[in-house]
């Protein structure tokens, strides 16, 4: 049995257990056969659609919108049912313990039907929260753009750059776009920040260059008086498509590189540029994608060749694991690193000042927002677009504005 088939079998068993548990909770709460029938029909349609999309879509086209929605609908019904299991499993453990205890110490037993019904109602009520959240995330959350602003102070910032404003965007994933009006709103929001530069940290497409064709005219309207610069992300290499030939893959990669100047961005591929102002300068360094465990095309020494160690340096690198494993302890001292990639997994709970959590934190040490270690900073942008899951739940699409200030660092 192949590893892929084994995983499919295990996943199917898990889903079956989840469905059986959840349906038992529904049966406890209602005897209405029409409600039960709707529950079963909706669940069946979601899984049938997912199976159909998986087996009818050629690997050669990469991830499609149909696949995104199939996965999205599955998560929308499956995660709430996982909440039901979390409640009902505890009840079942209690019942088994009580039954075992009654065998050991015979005596009068207490009826549990009423408690079971109460817990079933509570479980269904709690499950309604993620259900509503996921539906909102698919309908509106993916366009719920947030502007996050930071002010960073450096004692060695060149004086002319005191007050210099950077707008960072990341992970456009144009192959997922469906609503031009909403995307235009996001583009306008970027321009409203009136920053000196706009820096894009990779993943302009999901799979192929043609995904960006329809959106070039819109993104070409982005404005920044001191330049727009970009780097590549892991999706920009075409690695998630089963190409007929390596020549086809190479042609697509070349076409993706050519998209950047068409929208007015200068693509940095293991190279740097100086931004000059009133006789001062700072170094902007851009590397190709470097990810822990895959695609390590990023070459930091090559990109920094010719940069003076005493220069103020901003590094653009798509994957924040690069900062964790190579950049932050580098003696060359990269003052500020800008990354994306994680999307914050597009789902989590963020309440400023209270809680910041996403499953993404178990994969990436730096997964969303601003971090500081060893006197170096990294900002991990949550992404402009979305991928795989066609929505966002609690982790919203982001436009980052960073203002550089000269002064004594805190």
Tab-separated table of C-alpha atoms in Angstrom:
chain	number	residue	atom	x	y	z
A	1	UNK	CA	0.000	0.000	0.000
A	2	UNK	CA	1.439	3.372	-1.019
A	3	UNK	CA	1.980	6.115	1.554
A	4	UNK	CA	-0.623	8.312	-0.188
A	5	UNK	CA	-3.285	5.585	-0.026
A	6	UNK	CA	-2.442	4.860	3.625
A	7	UNK	CA	-2.878	8.509	4.528
A	8	UNK	CA	-6.209	8.578	2.697
A	9	UNK	CA	-7.418	5.512	4.603
A	10	UNK	CA	-6.372	6.966	7.973
A	11	UNK	CA	-8.022	10.305	7.154
A	12	UNK	CA	-11.219	8.510	6.093
A	13	UNK	CA	-11.351	6.591	9.378
A	14	UNK	CA	-10.874	9.784	11.392
A	15	UNK	CA	-13.613	11.564	9.441
A	16	UNK	CA	-15.958	8.582	9.912
A	17	UNK	CA	-15.428	8.643	13.687
A	18	UNK	CA	-16.033	12.396	13.798
A	19	UNK	CA	-19.235	12.066	11.764
A	20	UNK	CA	-20.616	9.213	13.893
A	21	UNK	CA	-19.951	11.059	17.143
A	22	UNK	CA	-21.484	14.301	15.873
A	23	UNK	CA	-24.562	12.561	14.490
A	24	UNK	CA	-25.161	10.820	17.819
A	25	UNK	CA	-25.203	14.228	19.498
A	26	UNK	CA	-27.750	15.459	16.947
A	27	UNK	CA	-29.945	12.389	17.517
A	28	UNK	CA	-29.948	13.064	21.253
A	29	UNK	CA	-31.159	16.627	20.742
A	30	UNK	CA	-33.793	16.164	18.028
A	31	UNK	CA	-36.046	13.404	16.763
A	32	UNK	CA	-36.976	15.398	13.651
A	33	UNK	CA	-36.061	13.163	10.742
A	34	UNK	CA	-35.913	16.057	8.275
A	35	UNK	CA	-33.243	17.833	10.318
A	36	UNK	CA	-31.285	14.594	10.523
A	37	UNK	CA	-31.675	14.034	6.797
A	38	UNK	CA	-30.432	17.533	5.937
A	39	UNK	CA	-27.427	16.972	8.225
A	40	UNK	CA	-26.544	13.713	6.458
A	41	UNK	CA	-27.153	15.036	2.934
A	42	UNK	CA	-25.031	18.165	3.429
A	43	UNK	CA	-22.178	16.131	4.915
A	44	UNK	CA	-22.358	13.587	2.108
A	45	UNK	CA	-22.358	16.268	-0.600
A	46	UNK	CA	-19.303	17.967	0.900
A	47	UNK	CA	-17.287	14.745	0.977
A	48	UNK	CA	-18.465	13.592	-2.451
A	49	UNK	CA	-17.477	16.950	-3.911
A	50	UNK	CA	-14.035	16.768	-2.286
A	51	UNK	CA	-13.416	13.253	-3.588
A	52	UNK	CA	-14.605	14.230	-7.063
A	53	UNK	CA	-12.342	17.292	-7.188
A	54	UNK	CA	-9.304	15.338	-5.957
A	55	UNK	CA	-9.658	12.547	-8.504
A	56	UNK	CA	-10.863	14.647	-11.445
A	57	UNK	CA	-8.238	17.382	-11.274
A	58	UNK	CA	-4.973	16.817	-13.066
A	59	UNK	CA	-1.833	17.358	-11.006
A	60	UNK	CA	-0.469	19.246	-14.008
A	61	UNK	CA	-2.652	22.298	-13.274
A	62	UNK	CA	-1.694	22.601	-9.616
A	63	UNK	CA	-4.142	23.784	-6.991
A	64	UNK	CA	-7.433	25.013	-8.460
A	65	UNK	CA	-10.197	27.221	-7.114
A	66	UNK	CA	-12.442	24.156	-7.092
A	67	UNK	CA	-9.997	22.397	-4.799
A	68	UNK	CA	-9.808	25.414	-2.492
A	69	UNK	CA	-13.563	25.525	-2.078
A	70	UNK	CA	-13.825	21.759	-1.636
A	71	UNK	CA	-11.290	21.932	1.195
A	72	UNK	CA	-12.962	25.041	2.594
A	73	UNK	CA	-16.375	23.399	2.784
A	74	UNK	CA	-14.883	20.275	4.360
A	75	UNK	CA	-13.163	22.306	7.100
A	76	UNK	CA	-16.338	24.336	7.629
A	77	UNK	CA	-18.329	21.243	8.565
A	78	UNK	CA	-15.529	19.133	10.062
A	79	UNK	CA	-14.027	21.523	12.619
A	80	UNK	CA	-17.376	22.291	14.318
A	81	UNK	CA	-17.950	18.544	14.576
A	82	UNK	CA	-14.526	18.255	16.183
A	83	UNK	CA	-15.814	20.622	18.883
A	84	UNK	CA	-18.768	18.287	19.415
A	85	UNK	CA	-16.386	15.358	19.865
A	86	UNK	CA	-14.310	17.296	22.407
A	87	UNK	CA	-17.429	17.715	24.580
A	88	UNK	CA	-19.066	14.325	24.041
A	89	UNK	CA	-15.911	12.242	24.385
A	90	UNK	CA	-15.459	13.517	27.920
A	91	UNK	CA	-19.016	12.472	28.685
A	92	UNK	CA	-18.409	8.994	27.279
A	93	UNK	CA	-15.283	8.568	29.382
A	94	UNK	CA	-17.292	9.592	32.460
A	95	UNK	CA	-20.054	7.122	31.590
A	96	UNK	CA	-17.586	4.272	31.157
A	97	UNK	CA	-15.931	5.097	34.471
A	98	UNK	CA	-19.324	5.267	36.201
A	99	UNK	CA	-20.349	1.920	34.738
A	100	UNK	CA	-17.104	0.308	35.810
A	101	UNK	CA	-17.552	1.755	39.293
A	102	UNK	CA	-21.114	0.361	39.468
A	103	UNK	CA	-19.799	-3.131	38.747
A	104	UNK	CA	-17.304	-2.837	41.565
A	105	UNK	CA	-19.744	-1.302	44.043
A	106	UNK	CA	-23.293	-2.388	43.150
A	107	UNK	CA	-25.976	0.034	44.193
A	108	UNK	CA	-28.499	2.486	42.882
A	109	UNK	CA	-27.452	4.109	39.623
A	110	UNK	CA	-28.340	7.627	38.532
A	111	UNK	CA	-30.123	8.269	35.224
A	112	UNK	CA	-27.835	9.904	32.678
A	113	UNK	CA	-30.271	10.614	29.852
A	114	UNK	CA	-30.931	14.191	30.955
A	115	UNK	CA	-27.256	14.992	31.325
A	116	UNK	CA	-26.514	13.477	27.932
A	117	UNK	CA	-29.157	15.641	26.271
A	118	UNK	CA	-27.863	18.766	28.021
A	119	UNK	CA	-24.280	18.095	26.924
A	120	UNK	CA	-25.409	17.377	23.374
A	121	UNK	CA	-27.182	20.732	23.230
A	122	UNK	CA	-24.144	22.465	24.693
A	123	UNK	CA	-21.850	20.745	22.175
A	124	UNK	CA	-24.039	21.761	19.238
A	125	UNK	CA	-24.196	25.324	20.548
A	126	UNK	CA	-20.425	25.529	20.867
A	127	UNK	CA	-20.002	24.019	17.396
A	128	UNK	CA	-22.114	26.831	15.957
A	129	UNK	CA	-19.318	29.294	16.816
A	130	UNK	CA	-16.640	27.855	14.480
A	131	UNK	CA	-19.323	27.092	11.878
A	132	UNK	CA	-20.369	30.755	11.763
A	133	UNK	CA	-16.715	31.867	11.877
A	134	UNK	CA	-15.709	29.719	8.914
A	135	UNK	CA	-18.703	30.818	6.863
A	136	UNK	CA	-17.845	34.453	7.599
A	137	UNK	CA	-14.188	33.767	6.796
A	138	UNK	CA	-15.091	32.445	3.335
A	139	UNK	CA	-17.688	35.113	2.535
A	140	UNK	CA	-16.049	38.213	3.993
A	141	UNK	CA	-13.013	37.447	6.164
A	142	UNK	CA	-10.627	36.959	3.250
A	143	UNK	CA	-11.215	40.612	2.300
A	144	UNK	CA	-11.142	42.028	5.833
A	145	UNK	CA	-7.919	43.961	5.213
A	146	UNK	CA	-6.149	45.392	8.244
A	147	UNK	CA	-3.450	48.061	8.273
A	148	UNK	CA	-0.915	47.330	11.014
A	149	UNK	CA	1.474	50.155	11.886
A	150	UNK	CA	4.794	49.947	13.703
A	151	UNK	CA	7.432	52.509	14.605
A	152	UNK	CA	10.978	51.205	15.002
A	153	UNK	CA	13.824	53.245	16.428
A	154	UNK	CA	17.504	52.678	15.576
A	155	UNK	CA	20.477	54.665	16.825
A	156	UNK	CA	22.439	53.972	13.623
A	157	UNK	CA	19.672	54.889	11.172
A	158	UNK	CA	21.007	57.496	8.702
A	159	UNK	CA	19.583	60.892	9.666
A	160	UNK	CA	17.940	61.500	6.297
A	161	UNK	CA	15.767	58.405	6.821
A	162	UNK	CA	14.271	59.557	10.112
A	163	UNK	CA	10.517	59.151	9.468
A	164	UNK	CA	11.037	56.922	6.407
A	165	UNK	CA	7.872	54.883	5.795
A	166	UNK	CA	7.738	51.351	4.380
A	167	UNK	CA	4.599	49.566	3.268
A	168	UNK	CA	5.050	45.806	3.179
A	169	UNK	CA	2.677	43.447	1.406
A	170	UNK	CA	3.148	39.728	0.896
A	171	UNK	CA	1.545	36.596	-0.526
A	172	UNK	CA	-0.769	38.081	-3.139
A	173	UNK	CA	-1.671	34.609	-4.479
A	174	UNK	CA	-3.499	36.060	-7.460
A	175	UNK	CA	-4.671	32.616	-8.571
A	176	UNK	CA	-7.142	32.624	-5.683
A	177	UNK	CA	-8.788	35.965	-6.509
A	178	UNK	CA	-12.449	36.040	-7.550
A	179	UNK	CA	-13.771	39.480	-6.533
A	180	UNK	CA	-12.208	42.413	-8.405
A	181	UNK	CA	-14.069	45.046	-6.359
A	182	UNK	CA	-12.685	43.704	-3.077
A	183	UNK	CA	-9.145	43.397	-4.433
A	184	UNK	CA	-9.334	46.963	-5.738
A	185	UNK	CA	-10.279	48.072	-2.238
A	186	UNK	CA	-7.152	46.371	-0.894
A	187	UNK	CA	-4.946	48.005	-3.531
A	188	UNK	CA	-6.443	51.426	-2.746
A	189	UNK	CA	-5.781	50.816	0.937
A	190	UNK	CA	-2.099	50.247	0.184
A	191	UNK	CA	-1.875	53.529	-1.725
A	192	UNK	CA	-3.648	55.412	1.061
A	193	UNK	CA	-0.659	54.756	3.344
A	194	UNK	CA	1.464	57.104	1.179
A	195	UNK	CA	4.692	55.334	2.118
A	196	UNK	CA	8.098	56.113	0.655
A	197	UNK	CA	8.577	52.564	-0.645
A	198	UNK	CA	6.416	49.490	-1.161
A	199	UNK	CA	8.086	46.140	-0.564
A	200	UNK	CA	6.492	42.866	-1.676
A	201	UNK	CA	7.834	39.698	-0.067
A	202	UNK	CA	6.809	36.965	-2.477
A	203	UNK	CA	4.162	34.534	-3.758
A	204	UNK	CA	2.567	36.605	-6.492
A	205	UNK	CA	0.764	33.497	-7.861
A	206	UNK	CA	-0.357	30.065	-6.706
A	207	UNK	CA	1.052	28.077	-9.602
A	208	UNK	CA	1.479	29.772	-12.979
A	209	UNK	CA	2.265	33.226	-14.335
A	210	UNK	CA	-1.039	33.538	-16.221
A	211	UNK	CA	-2.921	33.761	-12.906
A	212	UNK	CA	-1.669	37.333	-12.578
A	213	UNK	CA	-2.607	38.456	-16.106
A	214	UNK	CA	-6.052	39.805	-15.201
A	215	UNK	CA	-4.703	41.732	-12.203
A	216	UNK	CA	-1.656	43.438	-13.718
A	217	UNK	CA	-3.471	46.678	-14.553
A	218	UNK	CA	-4.838	46.905	-11.012
A	219	UNK	CA	-1.570	46.283	-9.155
A	220	UNK	CA	0.385	48.513	-11.530
A	221	UNK	CA	-1.465	51.442	-9.930
A	222	UNK	CA	0.451	50.992	-6.659
A	223	UNK	CA	2.490	54.131	-5.969
A	224	UNK	CA	5.631	54.827	-3.948
A	225	UNK	CA	7.904	57.823	-4.664
A	226	UNK	CA	11.158	56.048	-3.748
A	227	UNK	CA	10.472	52.750	-5.454
A	228	UNK	CA	8.708	49.398	-5.361
A	229	UNK	CA	10.748	46.262	-4.835
A	230	UNK	CA	9.938	42.563	-4.605
A	231	UNK	CA	11.316	39.075	-4.055
A	232	UNK	CA	10.107	35.591	-4.972
A	233	UNK	CA	8.191	33.176	-2.757
A	234	UNK	CA	8.028	29.399	-2.827
A	235	UNK	CA	4.923	29.358	-5.056
A	236	UNK	CA	6.645	31.488	-7.697
A	237	UNK	CA	8.916	28.639	-8.786
A	238	UNK	CA	6.156	26.396	-10.167
A	239	UNK	CA	7.158	23.535	-7.885
A	240	UNK	CA	3.551	22.561	-7.142
A	241	UNK	CA	2.670	21.770	-10.745
A	242	UNK	CA	3.396	18.516	-12.568
A	243	UNK	CA	4.987	20.031	-15.686
A	244	UNK	CA	5.171	18.115	-18.948
A	245	UNK	CA	8.762	19.201	-19.443
A	246	UNK	CA	11.416	21.132	-17.545
A	247	UNK	CA	11.374	23.607	-20.414
A	248	UNK	CA	7.725	24.396	-19.648
A	249	UNK	CA	8.578	24.974	-15.996
A	250	UNK	CA	11.500	27.215	-16.924
A	251	UNK	CA	9.300	29.250	-19.285
A	252	UNK	CA	6.714	29.752	-16.548
A	253	UNK	CA	9.406	30.836	-14.083
A	254	UNK	CA	10.696	33.379	-16.586
A	255	UNK	CA	7.138	34.653	-17.160
A	256	UNK	CA	6.614	35.088	-13.400
A	257	UNK	CA	9.792	37.144	-13.168
A	258	UNK	CA	8.533	39.321	-16.023
A	259	UNK	CA	5.266	40.045	-14.199
A	260	UNK	CA	7.086	42.109	-11.557
A	261	UNK	CA	8.282	44.926	-13.852
A	262	UNK	CA	4.850	44.920	-15.495
A	263	UNK	CA	3.349	46.042	-12.180
A	264	UNK	CA	6.222	48.434	-11.550
A	265	UNK	CA	8.244	46.360	-9.077
A	266	UNK	CA	11.971	45.763	-9.316
A	267	UNK	CA	12.561	42.083	-8.576
A	268	UNK	CA	15.623	41.373	-6.427
A	269	UNK	CA	17.064	37.889	-6.907
A	270	UNK	CA	19.982	37.504	-4.513
A	271	UNK	CA	20.988	41.115	-5.049
A	272	UNK	CA	20.707	44.511	-3.410
A	273	UNK	CA	19.947	48.137	-4.158
A	274	UNK	CA	20.784	51.328	-2.330
A	275	UNK	CA	18.023	53.786	-1.552
A	276	UNK	CA	19.523	57.264	-1.312
A	277	UNK	CA	18.151	60.383	0.301
A	278	UNK	CA	19.844	63.724	1.007
A	279	UNK	CA	23.328	62.233	0.853
A	280	UNK	CA	22.504	59.245	3.077
A	281	UNK	CA	21.693	55.719	2.014
A	282	UNK	CA	20.324	52.405	3.243
A	283	UNK	CA	20.819	48.981	1.704
A	284	UNK	CA	17.794	47.007	0.516
A	285	UNK	CA	18.708	43.343	0.117
A	286	UNK	CA	16.472	40.778	-1.569
A	287	UNK	CA	17.037	37.030	-1.659
A	288	UNK	CA	15.281	34.247	-3.490
A	289	UNK	CA	13.165	31.856	-1.460
A	290	UNK	CA	14.911	30.084	1.405
A	291	UNK	CA	12.780	27.640	3.396
A	292	UNK	CA	13.722	25.130	6.070
A	293	UNK	CA	13.556	21.724	4.429
A	294	UNK	CA	12.768	22.885	0.877
A	295	UNK	CA	13.765	25.291	-1.893
A	296	UNK	CA	16.820	27.090	-0.572
A	297	UNK	CA	17.605	29.233	-3.600
A	298	UNK	CA	18.230	32.228	-1.356
A	299	UNK	CA	21.902	33.202	-1.230
A	300	UNK	CA	22.499	35.781	1.487
A	301	UNK	CA	26.257	36.259	0.932
A	302	UNK	CA	25.707	36.781	-2.794
A	303	UNK	CA	22.881	39.245	-2.211
A	304	UNK	CA	24.970	41.211	0.295
A	305	UNK	CA	28.198	41.245	-1.713
A	306	UNK	CA	29.319	44.851	-1.977
A	307	UNK	CA	27.222	46.038	0.979
A	308	UNK	CA	29.255	47.636	3.759
A	309	UNK	CA	28.854	46.051	7.184
A	310	UNK	CA	28.149	49.488	8.646
A	311	UNK	CA	25.322	50.218	6.221
A	312	UNK	CA	21.783	50.225	7.570
A	313	UNK	CA	20.246	47.090	6.070
A	314	UNK	CA	16.709	45.941	5.252
A	315	UNK	CA	16.409	42.326	4.114
A	316	UNK	CA	13.510	40.893	2.107
A	317	UNK	CA	13.196	37.110	2.384
A	318	UNK	CA	9.920	35.286	1.877
A	319	UNK	CA	10.135	32.555	4.512
A	320	UNK	CA	10.701	33.603	8.169
A	321	UNK	CA	12.537	30.349	8.893
A	322	UNK	CA	15.416	31.938	6.968
A	323	UNK	CA	15.690	34.610	9.677
A	324	UNK	CA	15.488	32.014	12.436
A	325	UNK	CA	18.170	29.706	11.044
A	326	UNK	CA	20.542	31.984	9.128
A	327	UNK	CA	19.883	35.703	9.405
A	328	UNK	CA	19.338	36.789	12.993
A	329	UNK	CA	22.748	35.622	14.277
A	330	UNK	CA	24.699	36.730	11.216
A	331	UNK	CA	27.518	39.100	12.226
A	332	UNK	CA	26.670	41.266	9.225
A	333	UNK	CA	23.743	42.594	11.316
A	334	UNK	CA	20.605	42.832	9.216
A	335	UNK	CA	18.628	45.499	11.066
A	336	UNK	CA	15.162	44.728	9.723
A	337	UNK	CA	13.939	41.624	7.915
A	338	UNK	CA	10.603	41.461	6.115
A	339	UNK	CA	8.941	38.094	5.468
A	340	UNK	CA	5.565	36.507	4.798
A	341	UNK	CA	4.763	32.921	3.783
A	342	UNK	CA	2.929	31.653	6.882
A	343	UNK	CA	-0.407	33.483	6.329
A	344	UNK	CA	-0.847	32.855	10.066
A	345	UNK	CA	-2.442	29.684	8.635
A	346	UNK	CA	-5.390	32.020	7.799
A	347	UNK	CA	-7.068	30.967	11.023
A	348	UNK	CA	-6.547	31.698	14.681
A	349	UNK	CA	-7.513	33.990	17.531
A	350	UNK	CA	-5.961	37.440	17.808
A	351	UNK	CA	-7.112	39.987	20.384
A	352	UNK	CA	-4.505	42.778	20.682
A	353	UNK	CA	-2.952	42.809	24.127
A	354	UNK	CA	-4.742	39.637	25.233
A	355	UNK	CA	-4.174	36.659	22.985
A	356	UNK	CA	-2.384	35.776	19.769
A	357	UNK	CA	-2.722	32.148	18.736
A	358	UNK	CA	-2.787	30.089	15.577
A	359	UNK	CA	-1.790	26.501	14.777
A	360	UNK	CA	0.890	28.178	12.655
A	361	UNK	CA	2.905	28.837	15.829
A	362	UNK	CA	3.667	25.119	16.105
A	363	UNK	CA	5.438	25.212	12.740
A	364	UNK	CA	7.069	28.658	12.712
A	365	UNK	CA	8.629	30.371	15.709
A	366	UNK	CA	7.955	33.711	14.018
A	367	UNK	CA	4.554	33.306	12.379
A	368	UNK	CA	2.809	36.715	12.375
A	369	UNK	CA	3.707	40.241	13.379
A	370	UNK	CA	6.835	41.912	14.699
A	371	UNK	CA	9.605	40.081	16.593
A	372	UNK	CA	12.931	41.237	18.007
A	373	UNK	CA	15.983	39.228	19.002
A	374	UNK	CA	19.632	40.194	19.402
A	375	UNK	CA	18.826	43.757	18.415
A	376	UNK	CA	17.418	42.640	15.053
A	377	UNK	CA	13.785	42.846	13.961
A	378	UNK	CA	11.623	40.721	11.707
A	379	UNK	CA	8.086	41.440	10.563
A	380	UNK	CA	6.074	38.469	9.314
A	381	UNK	CA	3.229	39.801	7.189
A	382	UNK	CA	0.022	37.719	7.365
A	383	UNK	CA	-0.468	38.048	3.617
A	384	UNK	CA	-2.652	40.051	1.255
A	385	UNK	CA	-4.331	37.063	-0.378
A	386	UNK	CA	-5.188	33.515	0.619
A	387	UNK	CA	-4.347	30.008	-0.460
A	388	UNK	CA	-5.602	26.432	0.054
A	389	UNK	CA	-8.448	27.498	2.354
A	390	UNK	CA	-10.551	30.145	0.530
A	391	UNK	CA	-11.053	32.338	3.570
A	392	UNK	CA	-9.629	33.788	6.745
A	393	UNK	CA	-10.837	33.193	10.293
A	394	UNK	CA	-9.467	35.517	12.962
A	395	UNK	CA	-6.184	36.106	11.081
A	396	UNK	CA	-6.988	38.855	8.608
A	397	UNK	CA	-5.240	39.948	5.387
A	398	UNK	CA	-2.600	42.520	6.198
A	399	UNK	CA	-0.969	45.686	4.949
A	400	UNK	CA	2.022	46.567	7.129
A	401	UNK	CA	3.340	50.097	7.553
A	402	UNK	CA	6.696	50.492	9.303
A	403	UNK	CA	8.092	53.924	10.138
A	404	UNK	CA	11.821	54.147	10.821
A	405	UNK	CA	12.965	56.607	13.462
A	406	UNK	CA	16.443	57.700	14.494
A	407	UNK	CA	17.125	57.715	18.203
A	408	UNK	CA	18.160	55.681	21.181
A	409	UNK	CA	16.828	52.143	20.846
A	410	UNK	CA	14.633	51.001	23.730
